[in-house]
Tab-separated table of C-alpha atoms in Angstrom:
chain	number	residue	atom	x	y	z
N	230	MET	CA	-7.887	-2.493	4.353
N	231	ALA	CA	-8.544	-2.292	8.041
N	232	ALA	CA	-6.080	0.014	9.694
N	233	ASN	CA	-3.919	-1.243	12.521
N	234	ILE	CA	-5.960	0.490	15.198
N	235	SER	CA	-5.308	-0.031	18.899
N	236	ASP	CA	-7.685	-2.902	19.631
N	237	VAL	CA	-7.687	-4.987	16.420
N	238	ASP	CA	-5.100	-7.335	14.888
N	239	VAL	CA	-5.196	-9.419	11.723
N	240	VAL	CA	-4.589	-13.188	11.808
N	241	LEU	CA	-2.416	-14.235	8.859
N	242	GLU	CA	-2.124	-17.938	9.676
N	243	GLU	CA	-5.740	-18.695	8.755
N	244	ASN	CA	-6.199	-20.923	5.676
N	245	VAL	CA	-7.708	-18.831	2.852
N	246	VAL	CA	-9.762	-21.796	1.622
N	247	ASP	CA	-11.683	-21.861	4.901
N	248	ARG	CA	-12.589	-18.168	4.870
N	249	PRO	CA	-16.041	-16.905	3.881
N	250	PHE	CA	-16.248	-14.713	0.773
N	251	CYS	CA	-17.486	-11.151	0.406
N	252	SER	CA	-17.816	-9.368	-2.938
N	253	HIS	CA	-14.074	-8.530	-2.776
N	254	GLY	CA	-12.850	-12.108	-2.412
N	255	PRO	CA	-11.857	-14.138	0.662
N	256	THR	CA	-12.363	-12.162	3.858
N	257	SER	CA	-9.641	-11.618	6.461
N	258	LEU	CA	-9.709	-12.969	9.996
N	259	PHE	CA	-9.344	-10.296	12.673
N	260	VAL	CA	-9.170	-10.403	16.457
N	261	ARG	CA	-10.515	-7.570	18.600
N	262	TYR	CA	-9.269	-7.100	22.168
N	263	THR	CA	-11.423	-5.591	24.917
N	264	GLU	CA	-10.445	-3.720	28.078
N	265	ASP	CA	-11.304	-6.712	30.273
N	266	GLY	CA	-8.644	-8.809	28.505
N	267	ASN	CA	-11.036	-10.844	26.370
N	268	SER	CA	-10.881	-11.146	22.594
N	269	GLN	CA	-13.244	-11.886	19.725
N	270	GLN	CA	-12.313	-13.243	16.307
N	271	PHE	CA	-14.338	-12.208	13.277
N	272	TYR	CA	-14.248	-12.147	9.488
N	273	ALA	CA	-14.496	-8.849	7.600
N	274	CYS	CA	-13.661	-7.485	4.159
N	275	SER	CA	-9.936	-7.593	3.465
N	276	ALA	CA	-9.984	-4.533	1.192
N	277	PHE	CA	-12.356	-2.047	2.849
N	278	ARG	CA	-12.438	-0.847	6.432
N	279	ASP	CA	-15.506	1.324	5.830
N	280	ARG	CA	-18.679	-0.694	6.482
N	281	LYS	CA	-20.503	1.547	3.995
N	282	ALA	CA	-18.240	0.195	1.245
N	283	CYS	CA	-18.518	-3.445	2.358
N	284	ASN	CA	-20.690	-4.413	5.319
N	285	PHE	CA	-19.561	-8.032	5.599
N	286	PHE	CA	-19.126	-9.121	9.221
N	287	GLN	CA	-19.180	-12.630	10.645
N	288	ARG	CA	-17.974	-13.885	14.014
N	289	LYS	CA	-15.677	-16.867	13.593
N	290	ASP	CA	-17.791	-19.042	15.895
N	291	GLU	CA	-21.092	-17.848	14.398
N	292	LYS	CA	-23.445	-20.542	13.107
N	293	PHE	CA	-25.725	-19.923	10.128
N	294	SER	CA	-28.919	-21.400	8.820
N	295	GLU	CA	-28.617	-23.385	5.583
N	296	SER	CA	-30.274	-20.599	3.577
N	297	LYS	CA	-27.884	-17.937	4.886
N	298	ARG	CA	-24.901	-20.205	4.304
N	299	MET	CA	-25.965	-20.735	0.687
N	300	ALA	CA	-26.478	-16.988	0.233
N	301	ARG	CA	-22.924	-16.366	1.409
N	302	GLU	CA	-21.557	-19.013	-0.944
N	303	ASN	CA	-23.407	-17.389	-3.861
N	304	ILE	CA	-21.487	-14.126	-3.384
N	305	LYS	CA	-18.471	-15.460	-5.297
N	306	ASP	CA	-20.669	-16.768	-8.128
N	307	GLU	CA	-22.416	-13.392	-8.421
N	308	ALA	CA	-19.054	-11.615	-8.634
N	309	ASP	CA	-17.930	-13.988	-11.400
N	310	GLN	CA	-21.143	-13.385	-13.361
N	311	ALA	CA	-20.743	-9.612	-13.009
N	312	TYR	CA	-17.200	-9.894	-14.384
N	313	LYS	CA	-18.348	-11.882	-17.434
N	314	LYS	CA	-21.117	-9.343	-18.097
N	315	LEU	CA	-18.650	-6.454	-17.938
N	316	LYS	CA	-16.266	-8.333	-20.225
N	317	LYS	CA	-18.949	-8.584	-22.944
N	318	ARG	CA	-19.833	-4.923	-22.486
N	319	CYS	CA	-16.192	-3.859	-22.887
N	320	HIS	CA	-15.961	-5.873	-26.088
N	321	LYS	CA	-18.811	-3.771	-27.560
N	322	LEU	CA	-17.277	-0.513	-26.364
N	323	ARG	CA	-13.922	-1.183	-28.029
N	324	LYS	CA	-15.654	-1.412	-31.413
N	325	LEU	CA	-17.068	2.140	-31.140
N	326	LYS	CA	-15.437	4.956	-33.106
N	327	ALA	CA	-14.069	7.995	-31.256
N	328	LYS	CA	-17.067	10.229	-32.099
N	329	ALA	CA	-19.465	7.682	-30.607
N	330	ARG	CA	-17.539	7.233	-27.361
N	331	VAL	CA	-19.172	8.863	-24.342
N	332	PHE	CA	-17.795	8.504	-20.825
N	333	CYS	CA	-19.930	9.097	-17.720
N	334	VAL	CA	-17.662	10.638	-15.075
N	335	THR	CA	-20.381	10.255	-12.438
N	336	CYS	CA	-20.697	6.484	-12.944
N	337	GLY	CA	-17.109	5.867	-14.011
N	338	GLN	CA	-18.013	3.979	-17.163
N	339	PHE	CA	-18.317	4.322	-20.923
N	340	ILE	CA	-21.875	4.547	-22.201
N	341	LEU	CA	-23.280	2.480	-25.021
N	342	PRO	CA	-25.338	4.510	-27.564
N	343	GLU	CA	-28.623	3.050	-26.310
N	344	GLU	CA	-27.812	4.116	-22.698
N	345	LYS	CA	-27.423	7.892	-23.177
N	346	ASP	CA	-30.838	8.799	-21.778
N	347	GLU	CA	-30.060	7.003	-18.508
N	348	HIS	CA	-27.109	9.367	-17.918
N	349	SER	CA	-28.677	12.641	-19.113
N	350	GLN	CA	-28.325	14.268	-15.654
N	351	HIS	CA	-24.747	13.048	-15.099
N	352	GLU	CA	-21.372	14.618	-15.847
N	353	THR	CA	-20.212	13.160	-19.161
N	354	LYS	CA	-17.368	13.520	-21.653
N	355	SER	CA	-17.953	13.016	-25.373
N	356	SER	CA	-15.830	12.112	-28.394
N	357	ILE	CA	-13.168	10.247	-26.441
N	358	ASP	CA	-10.195	9.850	-28.783
N	359	ASP	CA	-7.468	7.207	-28.610
N	360	ASP	CA	-4.941	9.537	-26.921
N	361	THR	CA	-7.376	10.167	-24.055
N	362	ILE	CA	-8.015	6.452	-23.629
N	363	LYS	CA	-4.275	5.866	-23.318
N	364	LYS	CA	-4.318	7.979	-20.121
N	365	PRO	CA	-7.337	6.618	-18.202
N	366	SER	CA	-6.211	7.974	-14.820
N	367	ARG	CA	-6.876	11.451	-16.242
N	368	LEU	CA	-10.246	10.352	-17.570
N	369	PHE	CA	-11.475	8.664	-14.389
N	370	LYS	CA	-12.384	10.565	-11.259
N	371	PRO	CA	-9.897	9.424	-8.572
N	372	LEU	CA	-11.397	7.288	-5.812
N	373	ASP	CA	-9.440	9.139	-3.144
N	374	ASN	CA	-11.322	8.218	0.021
N	375	ASN	CA	-8.651	6.991	2.470
N	376	LYS	CA	-11.019	4.316	3.800
N	377	THR	CA	-11.530	2.688	0.416
N	378	TYR	CA	-9.367	2.866	-2.717
N	379	ALA	CA	-7.176	5.839	-1.693
N	380	GLN	CA	-6.153	6.611	-5.282
N	381	TYR	CA	-3.517	9.306	-5.090
N	382	LEU	CA	-1.883	9.702	-8.483
N	383	PHE	CA	1.839	10.186	-9.097
N	384	SER	CA	3.023	13.492	-10.550
N	385	GLU	CA	4.810	13.558	-13.904
N	386	SER	CA	8.198	13.978	-12.186
N	387	THR	CA	7.619	10.886	-10.030
N	388	ILE	CA	6.479	8.858	-13.047
N	389	GLN	CA	9.539	9.831	-15.067
N	390	PHE	CA	11.892	9.130	-12.152
N	391	THR	CA	10.384	5.664	-11.628
N	392	ILE	CA	10.572	4.776	-15.331
N	393	ASP	CA	14.205	5.959	-15.459
N	394	VAL	CA	15.105	3.823	-12.417
N	395	LEU	CA	13.515	0.740	-13.983
N	396	LYS	CA	15.383	1.270	-17.251
N	397	LYS	CA	18.733	1.760	-15.465
N	398	MET	CA	18.079	-1.490	-13.592
N	399	GLU	CA	17.610	-3.098	-17.033
N	400	ILE	CA	14.085	-4.172	-16.149
N	401	SER	CA	11.972	-5.358	-19.084
N	402	LYS	CA	8.683	-6.326	-17.388
N	403	VAL	CA	6.946	-4.317	-14.655
N	404	LEU	CA	4.223	-5.816	-12.482
N	405	CYS	CA	2.170	-2.834	-11.299
N	406	VAL	CA	0.341	-3.792	-8.102
N	407	GLY	CA	-1.739	-0.646	-8.061
N	408	ALA	CA	0.341	2.243	-9.492
N	409	PRO	CA	-1.957	2.751	-12.547
N	410	ARG	CA	-0.066	5.817	-13.782
N	411	ILE	CA	3.160	3.836	-14.059
N	412	HIS	CA	1.297	1.223	-16.104
N	413	GLU	CA	-0.298	3.747	-18.444
N	414	ALA	CA	3.032	5.547	-18.920
N	415	ILE	CA	4.686	2.278	-19.931
N	416	GLN	CA	1.811	1.358	-22.250
N	417	SER	CA	1.924	4.790	-23.910
N	418	ASP	CA	5.709	4.706	-24.172
N	419	ARG	CA	5.609	1.344	-25.945
N	420	ILE	CA	4.507	3.234	-29.046
N	421	LYS	CA	7.915	4.966	-28.887
N	422	HIS	CA	9.617	1.570	-29.178
N	423	SER	CA	10.350	1.195	-25.461
N	424	LYS	CA	11.389	-2.271	-24.282
N	425	LEU	CA	9.276	-2.042	-21.122
N	426	GLU	CA	6.202	-4.245	-20.742
N	427	SER	CA	3.697	-4.021	-17.899
N	428	LEU	CA	0.729	-5.743	-16.299
N	429	LEU	CA	-1.639	-3.850	-13.992
N	430	LEU	CA	-3.168	-5.607	-10.968
N	431	ASP	CA	-5.791	-3.335	-9.407
N	432	LEU	CA	-9.091	-3.480	-7.548
N	433	ASP	CA	-10.611	-0.664	-9.633
N	434	TYR	CA	-12.930	-2.382	-12.142
N	435	ARG	CA	-13.007	0.728	-14.375
N	436	TYR	CA	-9.679	-0.222	-15.946
N	437	GLN	CA	-11.325	-3.281	-17.520
N	438	GLN	CA	-12.967	-0.844	-19.954
N	439	ILE	CA	-9.550	0.346	-21.139
N	440	TYR	CA	-7.126	-2.548	-21.076
N	441	PRO	CA	-7.477	-6.028	-22.590
N	442	PRO	CA	-7.233	-9.074	-20.246
N	443	GLU	CA	-3.520	-9.536	-20.981
N	444	LYS	CA	-2.792	-5.996	-19.679
N	445	PHE	CA	-5.119	-5.751	-16.668
N	446	CYS	CA	-6.266	-8.163	-13.961
N	447	ARG	CA	-8.811	-7.101	-11.384
N	448	TYR	CA	-7.042	-7.990	-8.165
N	449	ASN	CA	-7.272	-7.528	-4.393
N	450	MET	CA	-3.769	-7.014	-2.999
N	451	PHE	CA	-4.942	-7.581	0.595
N	452	ASN	CA	-5.821	-11.233	0.033
N	453	HIS	CA	-3.909	-12.010	-3.202
N	454	TYR	CA	-7.223	-12.688	-4.920
N	455	PHE	CA	-7.851	-12.572	-8.672
N	456	PHE	CA	-11.420	-11.828	-9.720
N	457	SER	CA	-13.211	-13.696	-12.517
N	458	ASP	CA	-12.316	-17.235	-13.515
N	459	THR	CA	-8.796	-18.616	-13.809
N	460	THR	CA	-7.979	-16.359	-16.784
N	461	SER	CA	-6.523	-13.495	-14.734
N	462	GLU	CA	-4.372	-15.747	-12.588
N	463	THR	CA	-3.019	-17.459	-15.707
N	464	VAL	CA	-2.135	-14.068	-17.226
N	465	PHE	CA	-0.367	-13.133	-13.976
N	466	THR	CA	1.574	-16.403	-13.783
N	467	ASN	CA	2.666	-16.219	-17.421
N	468	PHE	CA	3.791	-12.617	-16.991
N	469	LEU	CA	6.164	-13.700	-14.211
N	470	ILE	CA	8.066	-16.018	-16.551
N	471	GLU	CA	11.533	-14.506	-16.809
N	472	SER	CA	14.437	-15.046	-19.182
N	473	ASP	CA	17.943	-13.603	-19.470
N	474	ASP	CA	16.686	-10.619	-21.477
N	475	LYS	CA	13.356	-10.223	-19.635
N	476	ARG	CA	13.974	-9.091	-16.059
N	477	ILE	CA	10.933	-8.371	-13.844
N	478	ALA	CA	10.236	-5.867	-11.051
N	479	ILE	CA	7.228	-4.923	-8.928
N	480	VAL	CA	6.039	-1.331	-8.534
N	481	THR	CA	3.329	-0.874	-5.904
N	482	ASP	CA	1.523	1.992	-4.155
N	483	PRO	CA	-0.912	0.432	-1.648
N	484	PRO	CA	-3.478	2.520	0.265
N	485	PHE	CA	-1.647	4.080	3.200
N	486	GLY	CA	-4.231	2.695	5.640
N	487	GLY	CA	-3.340	-0.875	4.684
N	488	LEU	CA	-1.853	-3.284	7.203
N	489	VAL	CA	1.847	-3.686	6.437
N	490	GLN	CA	2.010	-7.332	7.539
N	491	VAL	CA	-0.813	-8.217	5.125
N	492	LEU	CA	0.843	-6.422	2.210
N	493	ALA	CA	4.202	-8.014	3.036
N	494	SER	CA	2.515	-11.423	2.996
N	495	THR	CA	1.096	-10.690	-0.475
N	496	PHE	CA	4.463	-9.621	-1.898
N	497	LYS	CA	6.028	-12.787	-0.482
N	498	LYS	CA	3.367	-14.851	-2.287
N	499	ILE	CA	4.048	-13.034	-5.566
N	500	THR	CA	7.784	-13.605	-5.101
N	501	ALA	CA	7.180	-17.302	-4.389
N	502	THR	CA	5.200	-17.611	-7.650
N	503	TRP	CA	7.971	-15.798	-9.524
N	504	LYS	CA	10.605	-18.170	-8.132
N	505	LYS	CA	8.581	-21.173	-9.313
N	506	GLN	CA	8.633	-19.767	-12.853
N	507	ARG	CA	12.412	-19.339	-12.917
N	508	ASP	CA	14.482	-21.838	-14.855
N	509	THR	CA	17.527	-21.479	-12.587
N	510	ILE	CA	18.030	-22.393	-8.931
N	511	GLU	CA	19.878	-19.124	-8.294
N	512	ASP	CA	18.625	-17.543	-5.066
N	513	LYS	CA	17.578	-14.026	-6.091
N	514	GLU	CA	14.925	-11.628	-4.855
N	515	LEU	CA	12.269	-10.122	-7.097
N	516	PRO	CA	13.036	-6.349	-7.155
N	517	VAL	CA	10.294	-4.274	-5.513
N	518	LEU	CA	9.641	-0.513	-5.403
N	519	TRP	CA	7.050	0.055	-2.661
N	520	PHE	CA	5.683	3.600	-2.286
N	521	PHE	CA	4.640	4.292	1.333
N	522	PRO	CA	4.984	6.992	4.053
N	523	TYR	CA	8.381	7.264	5.776
N	524	PHE	CA	6.846	6.834	9.241
N	525	MET	CA	5.896	3.243	8.326
N	526	GLU	CA	9.575	2.308	7.919
N	527	LYS	CA	9.857	0.280	11.132
N	528	ARG	CA	6.787	-1.819	10.332
N	529	ILE	CA	8.016	-2.563	6.820
N	530	VAL	CA	11.543	-3.473	7.938
N	531	ASP	CA	10.145	-5.632	10.762
N	532	CYS	CA	8.172	-7.639	8.180
N	533	LEU	CA	10.776	-7.464	5.396
N	534	PRO	CA	14.274	-6.997	6.912
N	535	GLN	CA	15.943	-6.897	3.488
N	536	TYR	CA	14.107	-3.657	2.605
N	537	SER	CA	15.485	-0.148	3.039
N	538	MET	CA	14.030	3.324	2.549
N	539	LEU	CA	15.232	5.721	-0.132
N	540	ASP	CA	15.347	9.469	0.484
N	541	TYR	CA	13.405	10.289	-2.689
N	542	LYS	CA	10.285	12.356	-1.884
N	543	VAL	CA	7.340	11.097	-3.921
N	544	ASP	CA	5.081	13.806	-5.356
N	545	TYR	CA	1.389	13.401	-6.211
N	546	ASP	CA	-1.011	15.406	-8.369
N	547	ASN	CA	-4.204	15.086	-6.318
N	548	HIS	CA	-3.174	15.165	-2.663
N	549	ALA	CA	-2.307	18.482	-0.989
N	550	LEU	CA	-0.330	16.829	1.824
N	551	PHE	CA	1.789	14.738	-0.547
N	552	ARG	CA	2.802	17.496	-2.964
N	553	GLY	CA	6.304	18.872	-2.624
N	554	ASP	CA	5.250	22.367	-3.718
N	555	VAL	CA	2.697	22.581	-0.885
N	556	LYS	CA	4.154	20.797	2.136
N	557	LYS	CA	6.981	22.659	3.889
N	558	HIS	CA	9.343	19.702	4.181
N	559	GLY	CA	8.204	17.943	1.016
N	560	SER	CA	6.074	14.854	0.595
N	561	PRO	CA	6.220	12.292	3.452
N	562	VAL	CA	6.006	9.410	0.962
N	563	ARG	CA	9.173	7.450	0.181
N	564	ILE	CA	10.208	4.354	-1.772
N	565	PHE	CA	10.986	1.143	0.102
N	566	THR	CA	12.988	-1.419	-1.826
N	567	ASN	CA	14.963	-4.644	-1.581
N	568	VAL	CA	17.363	-3.298	-4.210
N	569	SER	CA	20.672	-1.973	-2.883
N	570	PRO	CA	20.277	1.837	-2.381
N	571	SER	CA	23.668	2.349	-4.040
N	572	GLN	CA	22.143	1.112	-7.316
N	573	ILE	CA	19.349	3.694	-7.379
N	574	GLU	CA	20.578	7.133	-8.373
N	575	LEU	CA	18.451	10.029	-7.110
N	576	PRO	CA	18.319	13.211	-9.260
N	577	SER	CA	21.110	15.680	-8.471
N	578	SER	CA	19.000	18.405	-10.128
N	579	GLU	CA	16.697	18.175	-7.087
N	580	GLY	CA	19.565	18.381	-4.579
N	581	TYR	CA	20.104	14.684	-3.904
N	582	TRP	CA	23.740	13.726	-3.348
N	583	TYR	CA	25.770	10.540	-3.055
N	584	CYS	CA	27.142	9.763	0.416
N	585	SER	CA	30.313	7.703	-0.026
N	586	GLU	CA	30.251	6.642	3.630
N	587	CYS	CA	26.655	5.342	3.531
N	588	LYS	CA	27.014	4.171	-0.083
N	589	ARG	CA	23.620	5.603	-0.954
N	590	TYR	CA	21.978	8.798	-2.230
N	591	SER	CA	20.689	11.222	0.395
N	592	GLY	CA	18.299	14.170	0.392
N	593	PRO	CA	19.628	17.753	0.312
N	594	GLU	CA	18.701	18.229	3.989
N	595	ASN	CA	20.148	14.877	5.080
N	596	VAL	CA	23.568	15.577	6.606
N	597	HIS	CA	25.846	12.634	7.397
N	598	CYS	CA	26.379	12.247	11.151
N	599	GLN	CA	29.865	11.031	12.068
N	600	MET	CA	28.697	9.938	15.532
N	601	CYS	CA	25.865	7.766	14.150
N	602	ASP	CA	27.875	6.882	11.026
N	603	SER	CA	24.728	7.420	8.975
N	604	CYS	CA	22.627	9.960	7.098
N	605	THR	CA	19.891	10.046	9.712
N	606	SER	CA	17.131	12.364	8.454
N	607	LYS	CA	13.756	10.759	7.686
N	608	ASP	CA	11.107	13.487	7.457
N	609	GLY	CA	12.716	16.140	5.246
N	610	ARG	CA	14.359	18.108	8.075
N	611	THR	CA	17.997	18.093	9.195
N	612	TYR	CA	18.318	16.045	12.380
N	613	SER	CA	20.726	16.994	15.187
N	614	HIS	CA	22.804	14.602	17.280
N	615	CYS	CA	21.995	14.216	20.979
N	616	PHE	CA	25.100	13.053	22.842
N	617	LYS	CA	23.064	11.971	25.863
N	618	CYS	CA	20.699	9.794	23.803
N	619	GLU	CA	23.613	8.797	21.557
N	620	ARG	CA	21.529	9.213	18.421
N	621	CYS	CA	20.176	11.877	16.068
N	622	VAL	CA	16.741	13.361	16.768
N	623	LYS	CA	14.258	15.653	15.049
N	624	PRO	CA	15.010	19.391	15.437
N	625	SER	CA	11.680	19.840	17.244
N	626	LYS	CA	12.919	17.757	20.193
N	627	VAL	CA	15.194	18.635	23.132
N	628	HIS	CA	16.764	16.352	25.715
N	629	CYS	CA	14.814	15.975	28.955
N	630	ASP	CA	17.020	14.806	31.840
N	631	LYS	CA	13.984	13.786	33.868
N	632	CYS	CA	12.615	11.489	31.145
N	633	GLY	CA	16.074	10.425	30.044
N	634	ILE	CA	15.296	10.939	26.345
N	635	CYS	CA	14.648	13.718	23.843
N	636	GLN	CA	11.075	14.984	23.914
N	637	LEU	CA	8.943	17.806	22.555
N	638	GLN	CA	9.354	20.940	24.656
N	639	ASP	CA	5.734	20.911	25.866
N	640	HIS	CA	5.699	17.193	26.805
N	641	LYS	CA	4.507	15.783	30.126
N	642	CYS	CA	7.429	14.244	31.990
N	643	GLY	CA	7.317	10.632	33.101
N	644	GLN	CA	5.028	9.253	30.426
N	645	ILE	CA	5.716	7.910	26.963
N	646	LYS	CA	2.568	7.998	24.877
N	647	GLY	CA	1.759	5.828	21.899
N	648	LYS	CA	4.352	3.134	22.594
N	649	GLY	CA	4.403	-0.287	24.169
N	650	CYS	CA	1.716	-2.908	24.608
N	651	HIS	CA	-1.889	-1.918	23.911
N	652	ILE	CA	-3.116	-4.506	26.444
N	653	CYS	CA	-1.023	-3.782	29.551
N	654	GLY	CA	0.921	-0.654	28.538
N	655	ASN	CA	4.392	-2.134	29.153
N	656	LEU	CA	7.104	-0.718	26.889
N	657	SER	CA	9.127	-3.940	26.824
N	658	HIS	CA	6.854	-5.798	24.393
N	659	LYS	CA	4.036	-5.408	21.865
N	660	ARG	CA	0.443	-6.641	22.040
N	661	LYS	CA	1.054	-9.828	20.055
N	662	ASP	CA	3.666	-10.945	22.634
N	663	CYS	CA	1.801	-9.818	25.766
N	664	PRO	CA	1.777	-12.470	28.544
N	665	ASN	CA	-1.517	-10.985	29.745
N	666	LYS	CA	-3.350	-11.574	26.461
N	667	GLY	CA	-6.767	-13.009	27.248
N	668	LYS	CA	-6.615	-11.959	30.903
N	669	PRO	CA	-8.585	-9.116	32.530
N	670	ILE	CA	-6.070	-6.379	33.257
N	671	LYS	CA	-6.138	-2.621	33.670
N	672	ARG	CA	-3.743	-0.835	31.326
N	673	LYS	CA	-0.919	1.064	33.031
N	674	ASN	CA	1.419	3.840	31.961
N	675	PHE	CA	5.120	2.966	31.932
N	676	LYS	CA	8.327	4.975	32.023
N	677	GLN	CA	11.037	4.613	29.390
N	678	ASP	CA	12.979	2.253	31.692
N	679	GLY	CA	9.979	-0.098	31.917
N	680	ARG	CA	8.874	0.850	35.438
N	681	PRO	CA	5.164	1.687	35.924
N	682	VAL	CA	4.230	5.309	36.554
N	683	LYS	CA	2.992	5.713	40.117
N	684	LYS	CA	-0.144	7.756	40.621
N	685	LYS	CA	0.145	10.683	42.999
N	686	LYS	CA	-1.798	10.386	46.226
N	687	PHE	CA	-3.660	13.467	47.345
N	688	SER	CA	-4.392	14.088	51.025
N	689	LYS	CA	-8.007	14.677	51.935
């Protein structure tokens, strides 16, 4: 998904029906701002920000010839045909015995007996038994490019913690929007007579080779689009039907480059569908566990005010920066949820403790501040209270009387970088609310109090 870079915004109000299609479903409408104050709206792939992965680009006001228009309309039909072809292929593969099963790691697919010669120079795995198939995330090569799928896989400790939380919440059905390792853990655990059921919604087509249609739907979370015909959407809708003994929750781990407002819009759509399936008129929220970096907290809470961030540090197997045993202050990934933090117990064996004043579990480094009346740490370090700023700050910052706030020791006084409006530079508003949008204007630097920074005049 296109990252929220400085000169591009996404337009959520656009009707999906009117959008052109790429091979990943309905495109998203973006607006790009230029330094002269002008803007240009265009359609691009909702799922991929790397043009090498999907090169679709169309200006909103662009006019096409009839032949090009028809070619664009055929994209959806081609995707549907490809799905049906893969479905037939998977049906053949499931009939093969373990000794005959060969998986091509290079291509990410199982090989039919008559296809072996085509993959003779590729990395392959033979004699794939049933136990291996039950853990496909260990069979597949992770698609861990940040610009595309960004598949970073949960560690065993994170998987077990998540499953335990779901069971304590008395959840019976888990909708995995991404999070393939949670899905496979639930599916494997079902053999041990677990009450948990799960449905995986994921863009990675490789899972169609493993799971039947009632357990996997190929899905684009950035436009709430189900691939294939109406089958997948029907499976999804039926899964959301809830009864007194079948409570549902969402577990999701979107790519960290994804636009928060787009993801929030998707989760609202899923919740709206869930509410339609409910037999009662009781106003409840669908429980969500959203795995995302702690520094995205403000964006998530701005879009979903009922969400809060847990202190639990999420570990991964295949990402050096997100592994607790590698990074000094632990993984930067947290869990955002609309469930009351007091209801989610964090493991005391890892140093987490219950703060009776905050009514939530805090990390071992997170000391309760009596002045702020909160456990204030976010990044795995113990914050210290600044009486001049009247809030807690990171230990790497000191108060600067000239700037009037706490700053890094080597900062440049008088300027606040990375904040405020991208169009005019003012700290009092963001780009979407800028009164100068669409006007030619030169961006200025502003002080914390909102006054522009004056340039020094040098005598000749």
